[in-house]
Coordinates of C-alpha atoms in Angstrom, one line a residue:
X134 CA -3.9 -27.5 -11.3
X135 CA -0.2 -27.3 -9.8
X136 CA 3.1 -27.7 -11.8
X137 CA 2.8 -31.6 -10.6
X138 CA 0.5 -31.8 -13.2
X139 CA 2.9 -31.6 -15.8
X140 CA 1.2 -28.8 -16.8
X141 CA 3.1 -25.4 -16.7
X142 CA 0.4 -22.4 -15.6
X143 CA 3.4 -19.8 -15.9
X144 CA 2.8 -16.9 -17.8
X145 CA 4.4 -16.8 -21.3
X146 CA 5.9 -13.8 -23.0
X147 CA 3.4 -13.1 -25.9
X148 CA 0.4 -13.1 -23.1
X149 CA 2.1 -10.6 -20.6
X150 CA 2.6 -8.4 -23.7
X151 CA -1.2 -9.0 -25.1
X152 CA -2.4 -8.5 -21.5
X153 CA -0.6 -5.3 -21.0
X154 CA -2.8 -3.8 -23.2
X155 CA -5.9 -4.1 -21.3
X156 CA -4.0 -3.6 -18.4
X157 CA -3.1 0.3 -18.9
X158 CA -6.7 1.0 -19.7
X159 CA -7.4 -0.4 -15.9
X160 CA -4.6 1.2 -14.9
X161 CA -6.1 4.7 -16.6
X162 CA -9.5 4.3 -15.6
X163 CA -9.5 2.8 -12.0
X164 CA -7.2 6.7 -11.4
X165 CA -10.1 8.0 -13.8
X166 CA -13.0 6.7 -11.5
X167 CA -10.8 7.7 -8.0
X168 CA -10.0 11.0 -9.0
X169 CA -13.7 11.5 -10.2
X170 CA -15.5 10.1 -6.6
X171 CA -12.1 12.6 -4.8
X172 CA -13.2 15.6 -6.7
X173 CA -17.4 15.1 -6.4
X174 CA -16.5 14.4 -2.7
X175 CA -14.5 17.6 -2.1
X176 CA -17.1 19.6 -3.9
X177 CA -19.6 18.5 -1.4
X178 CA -17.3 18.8 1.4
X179 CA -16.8 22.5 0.7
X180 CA -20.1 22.6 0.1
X181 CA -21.2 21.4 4.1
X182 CA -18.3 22.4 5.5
X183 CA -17.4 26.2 4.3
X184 CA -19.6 27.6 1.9
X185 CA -23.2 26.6 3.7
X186 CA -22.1 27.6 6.6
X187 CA -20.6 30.7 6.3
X188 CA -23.3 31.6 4.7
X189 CA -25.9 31.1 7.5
X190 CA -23.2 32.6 9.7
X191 CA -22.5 29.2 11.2
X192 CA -18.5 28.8 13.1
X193 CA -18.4 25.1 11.1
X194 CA -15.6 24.0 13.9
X195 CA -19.4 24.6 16.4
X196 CA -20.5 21.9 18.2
X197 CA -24.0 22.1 16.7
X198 CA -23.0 22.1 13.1
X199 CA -20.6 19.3 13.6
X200 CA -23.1 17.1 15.2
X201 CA -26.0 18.7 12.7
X202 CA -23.4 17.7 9.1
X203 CA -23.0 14.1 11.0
X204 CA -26.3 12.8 11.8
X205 CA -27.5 14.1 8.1
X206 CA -24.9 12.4 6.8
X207 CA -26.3 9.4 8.7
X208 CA -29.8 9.2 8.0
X209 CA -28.4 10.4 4.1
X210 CA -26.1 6.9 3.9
X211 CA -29.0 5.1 5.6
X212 CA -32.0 5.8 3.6
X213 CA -29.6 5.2 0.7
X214 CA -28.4 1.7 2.0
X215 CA -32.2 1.1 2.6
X216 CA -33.9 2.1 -0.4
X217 CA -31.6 2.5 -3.3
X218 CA -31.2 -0.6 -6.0
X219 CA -27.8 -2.2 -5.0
X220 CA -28.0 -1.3 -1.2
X221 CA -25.1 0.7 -1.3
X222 CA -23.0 -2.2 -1.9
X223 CA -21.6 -5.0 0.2
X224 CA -21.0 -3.9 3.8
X225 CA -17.4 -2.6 4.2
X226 CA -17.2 -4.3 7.5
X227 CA -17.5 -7.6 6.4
X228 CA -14.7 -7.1 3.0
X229 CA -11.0 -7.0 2.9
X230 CA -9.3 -4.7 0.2
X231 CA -10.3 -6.9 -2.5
X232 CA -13.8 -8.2 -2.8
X233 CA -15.5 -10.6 -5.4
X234 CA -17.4 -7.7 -8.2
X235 CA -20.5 -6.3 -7.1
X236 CA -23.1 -6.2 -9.9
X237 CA -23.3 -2.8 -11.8
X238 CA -26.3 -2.4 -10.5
X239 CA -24.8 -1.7 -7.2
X240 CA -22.3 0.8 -8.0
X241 CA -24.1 4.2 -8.1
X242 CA -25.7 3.8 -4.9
X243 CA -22.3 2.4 -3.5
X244 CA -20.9 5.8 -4.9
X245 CA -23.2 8.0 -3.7
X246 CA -22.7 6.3 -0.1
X247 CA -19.3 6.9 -0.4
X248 CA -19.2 10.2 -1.1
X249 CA -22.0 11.1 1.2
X250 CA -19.5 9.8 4.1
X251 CA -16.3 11.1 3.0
X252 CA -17.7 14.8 2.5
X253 CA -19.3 14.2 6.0
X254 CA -16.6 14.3 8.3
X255 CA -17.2 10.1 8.5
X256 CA -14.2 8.5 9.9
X257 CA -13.5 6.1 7.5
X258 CA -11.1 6.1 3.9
X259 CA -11.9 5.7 0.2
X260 CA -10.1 2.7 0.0
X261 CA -12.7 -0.3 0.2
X262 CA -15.3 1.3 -1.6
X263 CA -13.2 2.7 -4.6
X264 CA -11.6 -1.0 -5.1
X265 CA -14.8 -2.0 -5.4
X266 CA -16.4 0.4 -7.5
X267 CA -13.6 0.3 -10.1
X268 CA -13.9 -3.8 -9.8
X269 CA -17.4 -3.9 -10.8
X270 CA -16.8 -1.1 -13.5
X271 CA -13.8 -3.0 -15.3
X272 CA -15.1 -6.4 -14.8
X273 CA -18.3 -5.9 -16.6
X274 CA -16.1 -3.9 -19.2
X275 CA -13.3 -6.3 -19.9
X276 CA -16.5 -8.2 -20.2
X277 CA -17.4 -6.6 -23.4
X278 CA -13.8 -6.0 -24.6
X279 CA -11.9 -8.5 -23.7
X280 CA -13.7 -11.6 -22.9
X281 CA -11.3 -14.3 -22.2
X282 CA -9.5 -11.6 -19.8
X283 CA -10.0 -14.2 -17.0
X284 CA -12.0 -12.6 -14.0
X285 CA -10.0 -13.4 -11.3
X286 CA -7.3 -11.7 -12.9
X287 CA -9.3 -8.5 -13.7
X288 CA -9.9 -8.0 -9.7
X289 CA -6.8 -8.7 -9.4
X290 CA -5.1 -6.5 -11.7
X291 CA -8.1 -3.3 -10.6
X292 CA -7.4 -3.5 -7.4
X293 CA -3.4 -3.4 -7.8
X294 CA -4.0 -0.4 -9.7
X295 CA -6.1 1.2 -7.5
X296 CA -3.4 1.0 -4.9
X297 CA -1.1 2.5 -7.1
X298 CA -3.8 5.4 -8.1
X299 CA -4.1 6.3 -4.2
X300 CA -0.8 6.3 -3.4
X301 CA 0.7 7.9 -6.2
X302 CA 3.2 4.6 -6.6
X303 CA 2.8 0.7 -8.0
X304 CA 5.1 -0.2 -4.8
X305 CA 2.0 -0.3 -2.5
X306 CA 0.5 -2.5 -4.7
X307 CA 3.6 -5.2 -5.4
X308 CA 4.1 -5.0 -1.9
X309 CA 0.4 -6.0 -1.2
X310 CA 0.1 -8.5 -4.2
X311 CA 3.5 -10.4 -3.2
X312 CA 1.4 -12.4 -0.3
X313 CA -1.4 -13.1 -2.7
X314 CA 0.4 -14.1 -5.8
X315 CA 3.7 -15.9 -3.7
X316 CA 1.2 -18.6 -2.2
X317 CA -0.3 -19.4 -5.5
X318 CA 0.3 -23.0 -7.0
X319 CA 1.0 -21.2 -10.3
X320 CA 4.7 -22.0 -11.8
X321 CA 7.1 -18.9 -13.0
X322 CA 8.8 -16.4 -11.3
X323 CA 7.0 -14.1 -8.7
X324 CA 7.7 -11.2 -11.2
X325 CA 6.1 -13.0 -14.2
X326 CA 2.7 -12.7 -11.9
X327 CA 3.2 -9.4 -10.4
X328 CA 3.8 -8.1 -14.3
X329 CA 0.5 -7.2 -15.3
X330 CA -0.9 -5.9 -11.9
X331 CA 2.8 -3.5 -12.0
X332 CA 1.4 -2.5 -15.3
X333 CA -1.9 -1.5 -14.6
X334 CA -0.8 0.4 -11.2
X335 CA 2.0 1.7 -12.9
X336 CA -0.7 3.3 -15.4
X337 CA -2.8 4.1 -11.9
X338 CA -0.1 6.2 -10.2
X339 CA 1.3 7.9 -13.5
X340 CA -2.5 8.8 -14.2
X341 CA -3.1 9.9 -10.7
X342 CA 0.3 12.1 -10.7
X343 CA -0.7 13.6 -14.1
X344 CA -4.3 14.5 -12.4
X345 CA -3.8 15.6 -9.1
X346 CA -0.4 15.2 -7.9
X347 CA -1.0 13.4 -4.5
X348 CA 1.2 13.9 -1.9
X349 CA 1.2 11.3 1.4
X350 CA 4.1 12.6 3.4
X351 CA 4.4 15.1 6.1
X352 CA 6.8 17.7 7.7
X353 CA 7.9 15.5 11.0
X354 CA 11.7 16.6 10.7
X355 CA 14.4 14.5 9.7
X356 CA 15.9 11.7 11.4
X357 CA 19.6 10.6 10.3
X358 CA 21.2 9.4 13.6
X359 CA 20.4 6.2 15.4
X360 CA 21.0 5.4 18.3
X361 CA 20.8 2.1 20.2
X362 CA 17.7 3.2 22.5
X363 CA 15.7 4.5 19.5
X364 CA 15.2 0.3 19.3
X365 CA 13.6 0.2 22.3
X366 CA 11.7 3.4 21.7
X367 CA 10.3 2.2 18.6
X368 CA 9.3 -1.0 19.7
X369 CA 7.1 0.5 22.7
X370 CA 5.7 2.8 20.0
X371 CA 4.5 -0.1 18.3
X372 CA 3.7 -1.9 20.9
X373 CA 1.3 -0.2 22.4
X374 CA 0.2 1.3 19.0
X375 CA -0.7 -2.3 18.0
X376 CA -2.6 -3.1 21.6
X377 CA -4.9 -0.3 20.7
X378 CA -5.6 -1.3 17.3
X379 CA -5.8 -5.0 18.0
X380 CA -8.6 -3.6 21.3
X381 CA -10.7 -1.7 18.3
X382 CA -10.6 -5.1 16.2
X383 CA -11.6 -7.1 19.4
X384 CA -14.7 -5.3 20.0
X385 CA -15.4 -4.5 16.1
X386 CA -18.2 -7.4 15.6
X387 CA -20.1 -6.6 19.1
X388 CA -20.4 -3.6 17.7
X389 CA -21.4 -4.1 14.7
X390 CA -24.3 -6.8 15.6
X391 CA -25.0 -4.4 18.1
X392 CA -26.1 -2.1 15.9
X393 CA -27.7 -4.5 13.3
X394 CA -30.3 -5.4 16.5
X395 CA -31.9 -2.2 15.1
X396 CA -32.8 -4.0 11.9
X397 CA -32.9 -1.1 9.5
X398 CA -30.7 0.4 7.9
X399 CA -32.0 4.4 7.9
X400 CA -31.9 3.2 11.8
X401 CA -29.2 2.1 12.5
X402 CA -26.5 4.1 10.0
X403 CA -28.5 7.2 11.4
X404 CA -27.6 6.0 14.8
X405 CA -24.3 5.9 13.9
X406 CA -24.0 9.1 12.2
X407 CA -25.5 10.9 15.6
X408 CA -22.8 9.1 17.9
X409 CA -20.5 10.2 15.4
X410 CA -21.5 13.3 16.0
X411 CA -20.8 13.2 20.0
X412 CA -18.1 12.0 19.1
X413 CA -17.0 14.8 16.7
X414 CA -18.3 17.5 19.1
X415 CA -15.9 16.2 22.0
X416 CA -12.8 15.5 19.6
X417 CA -13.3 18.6 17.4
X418 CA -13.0 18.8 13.6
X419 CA -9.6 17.4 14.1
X420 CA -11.0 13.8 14.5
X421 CA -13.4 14.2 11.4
X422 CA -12.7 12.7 7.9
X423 CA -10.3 10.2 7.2
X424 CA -7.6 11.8 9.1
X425 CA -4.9 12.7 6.0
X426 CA -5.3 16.5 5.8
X427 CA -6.2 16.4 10.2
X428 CA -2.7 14.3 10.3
X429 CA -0.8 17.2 8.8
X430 CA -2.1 19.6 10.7
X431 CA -1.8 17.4 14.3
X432 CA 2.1 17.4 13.8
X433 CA 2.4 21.1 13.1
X434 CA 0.5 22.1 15.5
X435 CA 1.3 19.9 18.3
X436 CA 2.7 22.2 20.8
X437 CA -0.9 23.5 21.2
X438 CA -2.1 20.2 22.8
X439 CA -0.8 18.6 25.6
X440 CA -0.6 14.9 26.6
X441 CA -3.8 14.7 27.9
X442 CA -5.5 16.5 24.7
X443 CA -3.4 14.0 22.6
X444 CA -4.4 10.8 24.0
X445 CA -8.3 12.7 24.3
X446 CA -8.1 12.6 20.3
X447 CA -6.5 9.4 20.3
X448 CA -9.7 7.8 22.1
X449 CA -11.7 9.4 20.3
X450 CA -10.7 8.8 16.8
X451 CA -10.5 4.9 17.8
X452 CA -13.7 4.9 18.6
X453 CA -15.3 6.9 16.0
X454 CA -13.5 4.5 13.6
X455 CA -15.2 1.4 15.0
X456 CA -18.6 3.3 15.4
X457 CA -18.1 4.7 11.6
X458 CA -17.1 0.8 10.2
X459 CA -19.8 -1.6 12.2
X460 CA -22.8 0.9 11.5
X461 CA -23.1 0.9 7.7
X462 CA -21.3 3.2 6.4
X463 CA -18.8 2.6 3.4
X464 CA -15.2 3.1 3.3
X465 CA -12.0 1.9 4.4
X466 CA -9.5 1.6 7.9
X467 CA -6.5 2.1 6.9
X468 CA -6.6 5.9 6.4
X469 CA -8.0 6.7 9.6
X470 CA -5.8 3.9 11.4
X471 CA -2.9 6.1 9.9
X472 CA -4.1 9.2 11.9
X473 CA -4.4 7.1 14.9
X474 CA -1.0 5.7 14.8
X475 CA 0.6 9.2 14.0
X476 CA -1.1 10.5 16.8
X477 CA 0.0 8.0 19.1
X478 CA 3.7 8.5 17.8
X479 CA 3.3 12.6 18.6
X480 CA 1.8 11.2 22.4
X481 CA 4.9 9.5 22.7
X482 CA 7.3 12.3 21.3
X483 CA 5.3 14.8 23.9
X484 CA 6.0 12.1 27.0
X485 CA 9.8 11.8 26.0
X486 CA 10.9 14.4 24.0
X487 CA 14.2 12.6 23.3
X488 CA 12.1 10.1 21.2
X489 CA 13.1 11.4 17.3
X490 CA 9.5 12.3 16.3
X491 CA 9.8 10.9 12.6
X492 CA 10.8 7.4 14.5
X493 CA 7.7 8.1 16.9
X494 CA 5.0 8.2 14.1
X495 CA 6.5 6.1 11.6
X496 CA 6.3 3.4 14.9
X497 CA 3.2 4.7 15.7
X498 CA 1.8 3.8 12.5
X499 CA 3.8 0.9 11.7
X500 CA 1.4 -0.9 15.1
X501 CA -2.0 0.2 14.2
X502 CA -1.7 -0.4 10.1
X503 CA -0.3 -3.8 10.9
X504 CA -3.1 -4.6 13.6
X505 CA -5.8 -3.5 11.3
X506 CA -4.5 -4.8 7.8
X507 CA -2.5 -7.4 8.8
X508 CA -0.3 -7.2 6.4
X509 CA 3.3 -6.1 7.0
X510 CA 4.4 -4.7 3.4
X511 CA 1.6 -1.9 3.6
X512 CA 2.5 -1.3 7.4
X513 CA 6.1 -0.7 6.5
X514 CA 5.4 1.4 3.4
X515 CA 3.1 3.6 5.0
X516 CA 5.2 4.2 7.8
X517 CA 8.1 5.2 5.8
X518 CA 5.8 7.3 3.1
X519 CA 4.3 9.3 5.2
X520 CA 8.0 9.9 7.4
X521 CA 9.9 10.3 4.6
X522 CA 12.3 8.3 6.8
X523 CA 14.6 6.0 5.4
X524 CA 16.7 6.2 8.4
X525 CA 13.8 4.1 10.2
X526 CA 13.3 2.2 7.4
X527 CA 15.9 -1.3 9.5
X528 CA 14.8 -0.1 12.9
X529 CA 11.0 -0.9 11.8
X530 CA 12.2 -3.8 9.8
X531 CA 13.2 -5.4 13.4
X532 CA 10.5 -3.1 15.2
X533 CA 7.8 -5.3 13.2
X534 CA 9.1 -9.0 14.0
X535 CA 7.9 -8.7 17.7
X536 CA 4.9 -7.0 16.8
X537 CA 4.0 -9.9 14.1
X538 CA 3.6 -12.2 17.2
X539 CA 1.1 -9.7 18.4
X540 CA -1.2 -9.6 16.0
X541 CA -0.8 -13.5 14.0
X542 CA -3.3 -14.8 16.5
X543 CA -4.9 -11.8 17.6
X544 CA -9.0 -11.1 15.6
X545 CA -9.3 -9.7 12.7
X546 CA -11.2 -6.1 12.1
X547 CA -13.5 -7.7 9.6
X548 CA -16.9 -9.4 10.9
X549 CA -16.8 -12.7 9.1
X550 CA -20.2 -13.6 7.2
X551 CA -21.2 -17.1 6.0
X552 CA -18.6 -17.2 3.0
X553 CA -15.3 -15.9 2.5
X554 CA -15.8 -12.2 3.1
X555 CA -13.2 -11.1 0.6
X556 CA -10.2 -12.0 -2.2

């Protein structure tokens, strides 16, 4: 119903205040449930990647046990997407950030698969799956508690504070809601909307902080002088940063019906996990995982690799991404795309050393965030949270216009399905 209607839909004062009540407890609970998956997940990591080895007298860095952790992992994932109630969940290659809710019945197995991949050394984030673990957990519990909570608004609200629970700050999450809730025919301000999502990710990220203290950023330097070519620089960066990622979103469906030709899922997930593998024993560990920790420790030690090397990991980790989201397994793209676009920015920095390296990632990850996520709020914040550069903060504000026209037309990394395939 629009404001035509004579019907105001606006939120009113005494309903933002009710709501916030329910609210902080999504807020408190979707950090709950994503510090709870991070912890089990580390736990097994450890498990497969130090402890077990070490005490076989296995190098875990070897070729053999990489490729040995990945295609377990695979057929694990697989047989669990085959044979557990709930299938693991709704394919992460065919869902956005914010799905419809999955039944409950769906959630432990989606868990388990999950973890199983981000303890593996899979390419792929926590983002997707968590969203939609903590949507399914809070739906069917405002259910109970608060049942005229409207649905809708309950995704809406879980998956704004699960933003703000994995990046330690609501901004992510008004900066990702502001597309969704600015197009809607609903009358009042844009604030009045974005109140109680801010709530409950405010409640996320204070949780979170309390928990675990999460920190995003990394030691590139600082960068306090521009100059008029760092323009330039940064829009090649990006550029070519956003060519790769929109190439990986290009051939992301053959892929993935490639490997559904294989029918089942404790084939094809397995298959997967094994190229993975190849993948990981070419790349070494420094392409495993979702790329956050190996993204820290590519910028210190990048004097050890030279341009070649770089753009060998570069390759690589592209690849293992698409491999990792079309066979099966769950879990998001934006935390490897982050690696991939940091990497390209220390490429660039090694070519032309008079490229500021903070300006070189932050561009670097400004062109493959926006070509995967297509959305330019959580381009630009990662690129600057990860930096630490507000200096760059007006050279990507211009850096991303051009680039825009890149990607407005250019596909999608989701494969599209019969309905909508997300929120």
């Amino acid at each position: 119903m629009s404001e035509s209607s004579g019907v105001n839909l606006a939120p009113t004062i005494r309903s933002l205040a009710v709501l916030s009540i329910p609210s902080v407890l999504i807020g408190a609970v979707s950090a709950l449930v994503l510090f709870a998956l991070d912890e089990v997940a580390g736990l097994l990591q450890h498990g497969e990647w130090v402890a077990l080895p070490y005490s076989l007298g296995i190098d875990p860095d070897a070729p053999g046990w990489i490729f040995g952790v990945l295609s377990v992992t695979g057929l694990a994932v697989g047989l669990a997407v085959w044979l557990l109630p709930g299938h693991g969940g709704t394919d992460s290659a065919t869902t956005e950030l914010s799905a419809p809710p999955l039944r409950p019945l769906a959630l432990p197995s989606l868990a388990l698969v999950t973890v199983l991949a981000l303890a593996g050394g899979v390419s792929l984030g926590p983002e997707n799956p968590i969203i939609a673990i903590n949507t399914g957990i809070l739906v069917a519990l405002l259910a109970k508690l608060w049942p005229r909570v409207p649905t809708a608004l309950v995704v809406m609200i879980t998956a704004a504070a699960t933003l703000g629970a994995m990046f330690g700050t609501p901004v992510a999450a008004a900066l990702v809601l502001t597309g969704m809730v600015g197009s809607s025919p609903q009358g009042g301000a844009l604030w009045d909307r974005l109140f109680l999502p801010l709530v409950a990710a405010g409640a996320g990220s204070i949780t979170t902080t309390i928990l675990s203290h999460p920190v995003f950023s990394i030691h590139v330097g600082t960068y306090d002088h521009v100059e008029p070519i760092d323009l330039v620089s940064s829009i090649v960066i990006a550029a070519v940063a956003t060519g790769i990622g929109i190439l990986a979103a290009w051939v992301f469906p053959s892929v993935h019906r490639s490997f559904r030709l294989l029918r089942n899922p404790a084939i094809y997930v397995t298959a997967g996990g094994i190229l993975l593998g190849v993948l990981g024993v070419i790349g070494g560990p420094i392409t495993l995982f979702k790329g956050l920790a190996q993204m820290g420790e590519l910028v210190v030690n990048r004097h050890d690799y030279d341009p070649g090397q770089l753009a060998l990991i570069i390759v690589i980790k592209v690849i293992a991404l698409v491999i990792a989201a079309a066979a099966g397994f769950r879990g998001g793209r934006i935390f490897p795309s982050v690696f991939i676009g940091a990497a390209i920015g220390i490429l660039a920095n090694a070519i032309v050393p008079g490229i500021p390296l903070p300006l070189a990632v932050a561009s670097g990850i400004l062109g493959v965030v926006l070509a995967v996520s297509r959305d330019g709020w959580v381009a630009l914040f990662i690129a600057v949270v990860v930096t630490g550069s507000l200096t760059a903060l007006p050279l990507l504000c211009v850096t991303i216009l051009p680039i825009w026209l890149m990607v407005s037309r250019a596909p999608k990394m989701i494969v599209q399905t019969g309905g909508a395939p997300g929120a």
